[in-house]
PDB file of C-alpha atoms in Angstrom:
ATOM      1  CA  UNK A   1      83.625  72.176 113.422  1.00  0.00           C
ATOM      2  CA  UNK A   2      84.234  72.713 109.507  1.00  0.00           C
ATOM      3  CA  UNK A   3      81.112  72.843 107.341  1.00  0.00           C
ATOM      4  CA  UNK A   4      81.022  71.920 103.720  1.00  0.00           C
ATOM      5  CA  UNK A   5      81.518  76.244 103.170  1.00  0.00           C
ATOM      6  CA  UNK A   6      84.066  76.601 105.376  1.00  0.00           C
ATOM      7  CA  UNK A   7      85.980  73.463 103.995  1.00  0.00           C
ATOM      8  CA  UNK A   8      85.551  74.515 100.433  1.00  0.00           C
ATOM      9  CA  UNK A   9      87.023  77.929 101.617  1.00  0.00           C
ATOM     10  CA  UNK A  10      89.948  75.517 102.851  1.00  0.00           C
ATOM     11  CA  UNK A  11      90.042  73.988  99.623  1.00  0.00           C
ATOM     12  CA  UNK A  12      90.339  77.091  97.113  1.00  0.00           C
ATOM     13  CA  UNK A  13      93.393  78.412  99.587  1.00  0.00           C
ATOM     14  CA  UNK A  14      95.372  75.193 100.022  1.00  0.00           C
ATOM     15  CA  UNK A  15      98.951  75.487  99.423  1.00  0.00           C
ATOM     16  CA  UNK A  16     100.012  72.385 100.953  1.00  0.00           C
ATOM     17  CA  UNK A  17     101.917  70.844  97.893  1.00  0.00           C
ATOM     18  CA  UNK A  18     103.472  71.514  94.817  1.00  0.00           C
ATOM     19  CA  UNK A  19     100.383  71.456  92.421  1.00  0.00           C
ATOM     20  CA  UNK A  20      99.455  74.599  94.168  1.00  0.00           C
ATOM     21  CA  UNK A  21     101.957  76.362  92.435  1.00  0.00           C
ATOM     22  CA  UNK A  22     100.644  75.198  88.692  1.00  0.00           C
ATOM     23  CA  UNK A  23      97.010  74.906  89.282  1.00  0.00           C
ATOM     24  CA  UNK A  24      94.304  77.396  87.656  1.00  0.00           C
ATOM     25  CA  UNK A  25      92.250  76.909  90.725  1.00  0.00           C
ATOM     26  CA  UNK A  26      91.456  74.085  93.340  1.00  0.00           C
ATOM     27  CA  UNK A  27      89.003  72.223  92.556  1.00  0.00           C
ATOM     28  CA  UNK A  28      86.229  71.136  95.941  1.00  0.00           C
ATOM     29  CA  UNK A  29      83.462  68.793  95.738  1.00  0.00           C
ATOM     30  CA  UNK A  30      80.341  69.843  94.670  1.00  0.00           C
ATOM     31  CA  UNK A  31      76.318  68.441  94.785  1.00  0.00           C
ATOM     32  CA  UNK A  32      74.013  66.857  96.957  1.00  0.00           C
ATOM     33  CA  UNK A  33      74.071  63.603  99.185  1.00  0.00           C
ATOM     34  CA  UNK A  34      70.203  63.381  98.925  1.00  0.00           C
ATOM     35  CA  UNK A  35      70.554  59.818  97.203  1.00  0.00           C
ATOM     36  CA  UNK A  36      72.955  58.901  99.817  1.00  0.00           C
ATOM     37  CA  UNK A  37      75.920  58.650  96.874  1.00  0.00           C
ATOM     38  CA  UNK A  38      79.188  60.269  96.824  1.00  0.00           C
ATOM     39  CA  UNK A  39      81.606  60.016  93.458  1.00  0.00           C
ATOM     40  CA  UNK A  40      85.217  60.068  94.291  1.00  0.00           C
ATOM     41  CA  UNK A  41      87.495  60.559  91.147  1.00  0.00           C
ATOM     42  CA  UNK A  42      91.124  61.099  90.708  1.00  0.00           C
ATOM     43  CA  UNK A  43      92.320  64.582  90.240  1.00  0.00           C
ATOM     44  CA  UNK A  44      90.888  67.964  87.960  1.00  0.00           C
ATOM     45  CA  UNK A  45      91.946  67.769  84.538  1.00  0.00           C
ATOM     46  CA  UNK A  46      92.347  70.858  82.092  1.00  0.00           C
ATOM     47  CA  UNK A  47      88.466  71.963  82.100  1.00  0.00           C
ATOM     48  CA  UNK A  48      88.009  71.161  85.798  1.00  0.00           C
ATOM     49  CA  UNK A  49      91.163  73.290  86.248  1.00  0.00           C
ATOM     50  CA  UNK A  50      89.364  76.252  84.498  1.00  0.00           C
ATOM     51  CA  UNK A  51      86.044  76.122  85.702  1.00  0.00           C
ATOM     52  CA  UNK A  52      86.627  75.118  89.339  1.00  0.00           C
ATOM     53  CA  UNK A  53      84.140  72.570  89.198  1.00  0.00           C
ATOM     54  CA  UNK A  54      84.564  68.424  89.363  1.00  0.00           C
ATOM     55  CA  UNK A  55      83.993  66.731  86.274  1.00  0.00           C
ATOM     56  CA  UNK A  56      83.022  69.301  83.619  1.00  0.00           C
ATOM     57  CA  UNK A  57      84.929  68.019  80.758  1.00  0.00           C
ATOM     58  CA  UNK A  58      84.352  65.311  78.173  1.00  0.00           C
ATOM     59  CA  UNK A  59      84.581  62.491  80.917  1.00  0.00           C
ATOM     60  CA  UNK A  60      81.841  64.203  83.226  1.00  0.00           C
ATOM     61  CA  UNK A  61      79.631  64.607  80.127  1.00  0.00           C
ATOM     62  CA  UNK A  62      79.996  60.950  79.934  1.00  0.00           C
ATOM     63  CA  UNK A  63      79.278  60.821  83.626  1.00  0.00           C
ATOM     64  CA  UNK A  64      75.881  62.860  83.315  1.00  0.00           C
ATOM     65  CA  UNK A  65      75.104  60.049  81.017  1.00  0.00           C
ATOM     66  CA  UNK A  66      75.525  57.578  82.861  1.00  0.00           C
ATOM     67  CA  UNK A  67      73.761  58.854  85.731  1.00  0.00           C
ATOM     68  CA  UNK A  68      70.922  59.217  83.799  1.00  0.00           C
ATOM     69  CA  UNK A  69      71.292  55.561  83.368  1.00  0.00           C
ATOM     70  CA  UNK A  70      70.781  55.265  87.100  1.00  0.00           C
ATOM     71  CA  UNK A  71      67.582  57.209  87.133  1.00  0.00           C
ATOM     72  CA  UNK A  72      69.562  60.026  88.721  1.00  0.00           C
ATOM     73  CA  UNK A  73      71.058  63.827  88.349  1.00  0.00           C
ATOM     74  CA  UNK A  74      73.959  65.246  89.026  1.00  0.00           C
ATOM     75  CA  UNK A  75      72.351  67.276  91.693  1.00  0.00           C
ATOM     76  CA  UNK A  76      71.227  64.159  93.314  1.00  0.00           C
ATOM     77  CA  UNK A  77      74.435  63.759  93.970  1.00  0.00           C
ATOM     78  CA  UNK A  78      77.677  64.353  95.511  1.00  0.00           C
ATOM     79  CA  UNK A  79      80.785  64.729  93.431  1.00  0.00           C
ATOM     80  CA  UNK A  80      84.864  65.163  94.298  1.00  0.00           C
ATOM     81  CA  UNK A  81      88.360  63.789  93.898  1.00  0.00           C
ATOM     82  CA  UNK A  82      91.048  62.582  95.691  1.00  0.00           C
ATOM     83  CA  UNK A  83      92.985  65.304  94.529  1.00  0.00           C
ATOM     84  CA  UNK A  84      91.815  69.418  94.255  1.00  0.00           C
ATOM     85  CA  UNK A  85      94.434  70.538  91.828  1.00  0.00           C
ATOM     86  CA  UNK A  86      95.458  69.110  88.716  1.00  0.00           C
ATOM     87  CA  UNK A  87      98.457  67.905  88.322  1.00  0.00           C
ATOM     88  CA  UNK A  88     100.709  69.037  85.318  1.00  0.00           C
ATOM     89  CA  UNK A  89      99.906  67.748  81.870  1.00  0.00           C
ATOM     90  CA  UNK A  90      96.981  65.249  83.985  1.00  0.00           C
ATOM     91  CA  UNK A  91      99.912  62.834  84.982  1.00  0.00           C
ATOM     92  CA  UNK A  92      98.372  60.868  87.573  1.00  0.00           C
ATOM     93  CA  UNK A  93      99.198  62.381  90.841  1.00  0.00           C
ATOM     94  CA  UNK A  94     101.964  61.640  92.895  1.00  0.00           C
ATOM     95  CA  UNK A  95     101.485  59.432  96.390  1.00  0.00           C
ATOM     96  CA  UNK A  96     102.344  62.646  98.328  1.00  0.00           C
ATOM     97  CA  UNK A  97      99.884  65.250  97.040  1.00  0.00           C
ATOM     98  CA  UNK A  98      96.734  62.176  97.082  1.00  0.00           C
ATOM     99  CA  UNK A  99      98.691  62.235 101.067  1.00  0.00           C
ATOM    100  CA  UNK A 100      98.204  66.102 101.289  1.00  0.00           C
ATOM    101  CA  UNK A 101      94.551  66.185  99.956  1.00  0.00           C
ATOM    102  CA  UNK A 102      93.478  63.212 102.154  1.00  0.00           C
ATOM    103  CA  UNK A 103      92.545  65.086 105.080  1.00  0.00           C
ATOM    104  CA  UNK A 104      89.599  67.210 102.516  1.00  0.00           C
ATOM    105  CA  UNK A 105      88.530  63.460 101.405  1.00  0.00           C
ATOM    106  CA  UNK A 106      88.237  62.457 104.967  1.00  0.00           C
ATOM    107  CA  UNK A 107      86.153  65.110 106.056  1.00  0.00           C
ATOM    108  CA  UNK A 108      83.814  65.384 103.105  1.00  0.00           C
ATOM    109  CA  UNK A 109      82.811  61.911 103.778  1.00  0.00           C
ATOM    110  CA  UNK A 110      82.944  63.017 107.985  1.00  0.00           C
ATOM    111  CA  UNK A 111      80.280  65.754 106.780  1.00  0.00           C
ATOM    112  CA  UNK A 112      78.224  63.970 104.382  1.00  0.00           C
ATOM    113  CA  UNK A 113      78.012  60.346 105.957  1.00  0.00           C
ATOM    114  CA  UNK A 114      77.250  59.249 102.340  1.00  0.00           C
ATOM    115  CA  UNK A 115      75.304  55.662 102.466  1.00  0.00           C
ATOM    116  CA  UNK A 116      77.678  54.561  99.215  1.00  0.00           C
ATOM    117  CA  UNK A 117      81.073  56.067  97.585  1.00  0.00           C
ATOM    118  CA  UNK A 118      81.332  55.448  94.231  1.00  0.00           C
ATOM    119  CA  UNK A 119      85.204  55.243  93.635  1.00  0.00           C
ATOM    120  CA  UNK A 120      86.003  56.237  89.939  1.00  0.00           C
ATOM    121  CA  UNK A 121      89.476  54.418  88.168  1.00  0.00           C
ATOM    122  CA  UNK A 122      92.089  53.078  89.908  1.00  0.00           C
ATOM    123  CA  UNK A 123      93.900  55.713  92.400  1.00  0.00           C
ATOM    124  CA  UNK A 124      90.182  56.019  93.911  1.00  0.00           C
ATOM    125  CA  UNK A 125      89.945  52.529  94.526  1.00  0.00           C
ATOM    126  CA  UNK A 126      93.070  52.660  95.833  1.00  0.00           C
ATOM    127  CA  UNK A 127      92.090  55.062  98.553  1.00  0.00           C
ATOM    128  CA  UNK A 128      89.224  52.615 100.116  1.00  0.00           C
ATOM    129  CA  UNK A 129      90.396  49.249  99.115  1.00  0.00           C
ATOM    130  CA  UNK A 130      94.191  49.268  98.390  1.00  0.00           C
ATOM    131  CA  UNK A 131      94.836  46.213  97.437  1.00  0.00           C
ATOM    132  CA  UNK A 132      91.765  45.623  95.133  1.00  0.00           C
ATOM    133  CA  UNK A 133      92.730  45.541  90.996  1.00  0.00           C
ATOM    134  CA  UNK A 134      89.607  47.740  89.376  1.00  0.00           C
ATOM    135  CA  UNK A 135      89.527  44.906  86.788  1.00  0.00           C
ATOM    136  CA  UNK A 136      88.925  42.234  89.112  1.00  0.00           C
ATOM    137  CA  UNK A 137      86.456  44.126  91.563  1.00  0.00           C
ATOM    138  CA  UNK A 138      84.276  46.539  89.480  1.00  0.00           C
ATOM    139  CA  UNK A 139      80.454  46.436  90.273  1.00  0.00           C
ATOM    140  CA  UNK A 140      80.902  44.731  93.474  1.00  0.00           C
ATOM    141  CA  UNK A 141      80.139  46.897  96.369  1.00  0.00           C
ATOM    142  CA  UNK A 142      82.135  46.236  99.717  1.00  0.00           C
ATOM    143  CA  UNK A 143      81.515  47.529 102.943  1.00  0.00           C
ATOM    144  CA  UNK A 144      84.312  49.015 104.903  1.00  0.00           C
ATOM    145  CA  UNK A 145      83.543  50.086 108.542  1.00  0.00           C
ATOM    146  CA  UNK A 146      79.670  50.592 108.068  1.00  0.00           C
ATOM    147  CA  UNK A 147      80.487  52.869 104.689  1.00  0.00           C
ATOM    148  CA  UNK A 148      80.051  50.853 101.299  1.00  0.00           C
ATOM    149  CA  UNK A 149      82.280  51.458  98.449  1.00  0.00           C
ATOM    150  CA  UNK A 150      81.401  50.453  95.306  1.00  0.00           C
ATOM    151  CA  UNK A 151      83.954  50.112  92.527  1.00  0.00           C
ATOM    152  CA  UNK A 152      83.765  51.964  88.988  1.00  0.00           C
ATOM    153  CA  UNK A 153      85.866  52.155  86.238  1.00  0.00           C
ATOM    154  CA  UNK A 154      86.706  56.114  85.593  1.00  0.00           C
ATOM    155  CA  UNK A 155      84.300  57.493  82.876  1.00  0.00           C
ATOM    156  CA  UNK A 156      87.014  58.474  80.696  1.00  0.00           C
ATOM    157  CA  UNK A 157      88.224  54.975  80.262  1.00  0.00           C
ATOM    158  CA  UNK A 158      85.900  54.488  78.136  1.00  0.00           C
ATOM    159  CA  UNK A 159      86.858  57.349  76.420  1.00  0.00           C
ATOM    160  CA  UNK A 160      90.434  55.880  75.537  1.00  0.00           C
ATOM    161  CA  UNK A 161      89.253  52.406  75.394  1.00  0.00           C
ATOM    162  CA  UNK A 162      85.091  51.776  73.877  1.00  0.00           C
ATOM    163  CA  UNK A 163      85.099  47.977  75.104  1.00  0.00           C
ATOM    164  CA  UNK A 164      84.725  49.461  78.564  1.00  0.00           C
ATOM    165  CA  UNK A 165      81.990  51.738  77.878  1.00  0.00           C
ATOM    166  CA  UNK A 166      79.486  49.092  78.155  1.00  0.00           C
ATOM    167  CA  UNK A 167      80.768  47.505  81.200  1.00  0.00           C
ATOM    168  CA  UNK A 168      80.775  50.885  83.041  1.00  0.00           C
ATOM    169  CA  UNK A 169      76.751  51.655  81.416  1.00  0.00           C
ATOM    170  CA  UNK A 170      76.283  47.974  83.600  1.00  0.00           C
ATOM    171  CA  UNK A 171      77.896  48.489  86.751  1.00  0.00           C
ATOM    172  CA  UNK A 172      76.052  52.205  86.953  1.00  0.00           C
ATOM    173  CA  UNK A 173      72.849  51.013  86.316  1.00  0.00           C
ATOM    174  CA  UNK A 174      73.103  48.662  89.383  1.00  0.00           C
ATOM    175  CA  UNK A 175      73.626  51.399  91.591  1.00  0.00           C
ATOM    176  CA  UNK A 176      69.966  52.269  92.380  1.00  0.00           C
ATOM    177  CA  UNK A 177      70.018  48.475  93.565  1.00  0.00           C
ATOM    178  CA  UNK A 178      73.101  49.080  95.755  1.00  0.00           C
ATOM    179  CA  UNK A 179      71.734  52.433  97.110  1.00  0.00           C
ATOM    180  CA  UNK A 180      68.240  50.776  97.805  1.00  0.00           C
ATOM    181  CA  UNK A 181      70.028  48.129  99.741  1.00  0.00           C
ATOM    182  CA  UNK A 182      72.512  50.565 101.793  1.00  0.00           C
ATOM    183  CA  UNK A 183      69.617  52.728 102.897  1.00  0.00           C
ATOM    184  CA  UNK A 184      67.909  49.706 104.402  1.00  0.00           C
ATOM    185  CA  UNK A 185      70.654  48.829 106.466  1.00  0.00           C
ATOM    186  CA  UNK A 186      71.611  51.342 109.407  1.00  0.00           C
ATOM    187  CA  UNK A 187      74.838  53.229 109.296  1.00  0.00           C
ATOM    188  CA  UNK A 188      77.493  51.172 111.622  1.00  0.00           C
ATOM    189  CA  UNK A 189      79.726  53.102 114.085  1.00  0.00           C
ATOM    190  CA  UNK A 190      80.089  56.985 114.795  1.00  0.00           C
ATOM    191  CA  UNK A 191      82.023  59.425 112.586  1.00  0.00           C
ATOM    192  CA  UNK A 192      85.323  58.643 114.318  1.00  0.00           C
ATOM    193  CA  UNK A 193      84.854  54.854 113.447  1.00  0.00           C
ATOM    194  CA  UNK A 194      84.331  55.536 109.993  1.00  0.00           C
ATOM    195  CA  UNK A 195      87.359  57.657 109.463  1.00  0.00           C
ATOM    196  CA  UNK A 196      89.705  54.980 111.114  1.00  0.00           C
ATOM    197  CA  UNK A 197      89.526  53.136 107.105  1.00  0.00           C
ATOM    198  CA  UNK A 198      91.716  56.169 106.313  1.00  0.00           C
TER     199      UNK A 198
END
């Protein structure tokens, strides 16, 4: 059985698509689960790409933030992305390389059992709830198969677009809330059942 080592080892040698070919470095999760939350963003962008390491640029400064909002640190927490390399010129990436990174996602969350995934921005959400608009389902949490996902917008929207940066500060600080609640309630179904959302 993989551990989180031996699967980042995985990670940093995957050639399984294209962005293998134009990537710096992959890019594997990084943190702790000991609040029970997992972030799942979209794909390394330029300083990710350099540094190896999820969020490190201008929107995981912003993230940092707003963790602090939650009364938490970054390592309280666990951190990835749907993607490990970045994709050229931070395009979004393409349905087949989220396809060939999927089976890394899977068993992260296999590994960690994480009591709530925070999905950051839209091709996140899309992974857990695909037919959920981020606009429409933000800051509501919904349980999947004994795992709760709980909708974000993607720190760097507020970047591009300030109106959002207050709506994001609001749905984070509700998370201590959501993790209180999902650590009251015992985890449904084994391992196996919890992959079968994928």
């Amino acid at each position: 059985m993989d551990t989180l080592d031996i699967l980042e080892e995985k990670v940093l040698g995957c050639t399984d698509c294209p962005l293998a070919q134009t990537r710096t470095v992959a890019v594997p999760g990084e943190g702790s689960i000991a609040s029970g939350a997992m972030f799942v963003g979209e794909a390394p962008g330029f300083h990710e790409d350099q540094q190896g390491r999820p969020f490190v640029g201008q929107a995981g400064k912003f993230l940092d933030q707003l963790l602090s909002l939650a009364e938490l640190k970054r390592e309280d927490v666990y951190i990835t992305t749907i993607v490990i390399c970045r994709p050229p010129n931070n395009r979004d990436p393409l349905p087949s390389e989220i396809q060939a990174c999927q089976k890394y996602l899977d068993r992260q969350i296999e590994l960690l059992q994480p009591r709530v995934i925070i999905s950051l921005g839209r091709h996140s959400l899309s992974n857990f709830l695909p037919k959920e608009l981020i606009s429409k389902c933000h800051g509501q949490p919904r349980e999947i198969n004994g795992l709760m996902i709980y909708p974000m917008y993607h720190p760097a929207a507020a970047l591009h677009q300030q109106s959002l940066r207050s709506v994001i500060e609001t749905d984070m600080k509700r998370l201590p809330e959501i993790l209180s609640e999902a650590h009251t309630k015992p985890q449904k179904g084994t391992e196996e059942q919890q992959l079968n959302m994928f």
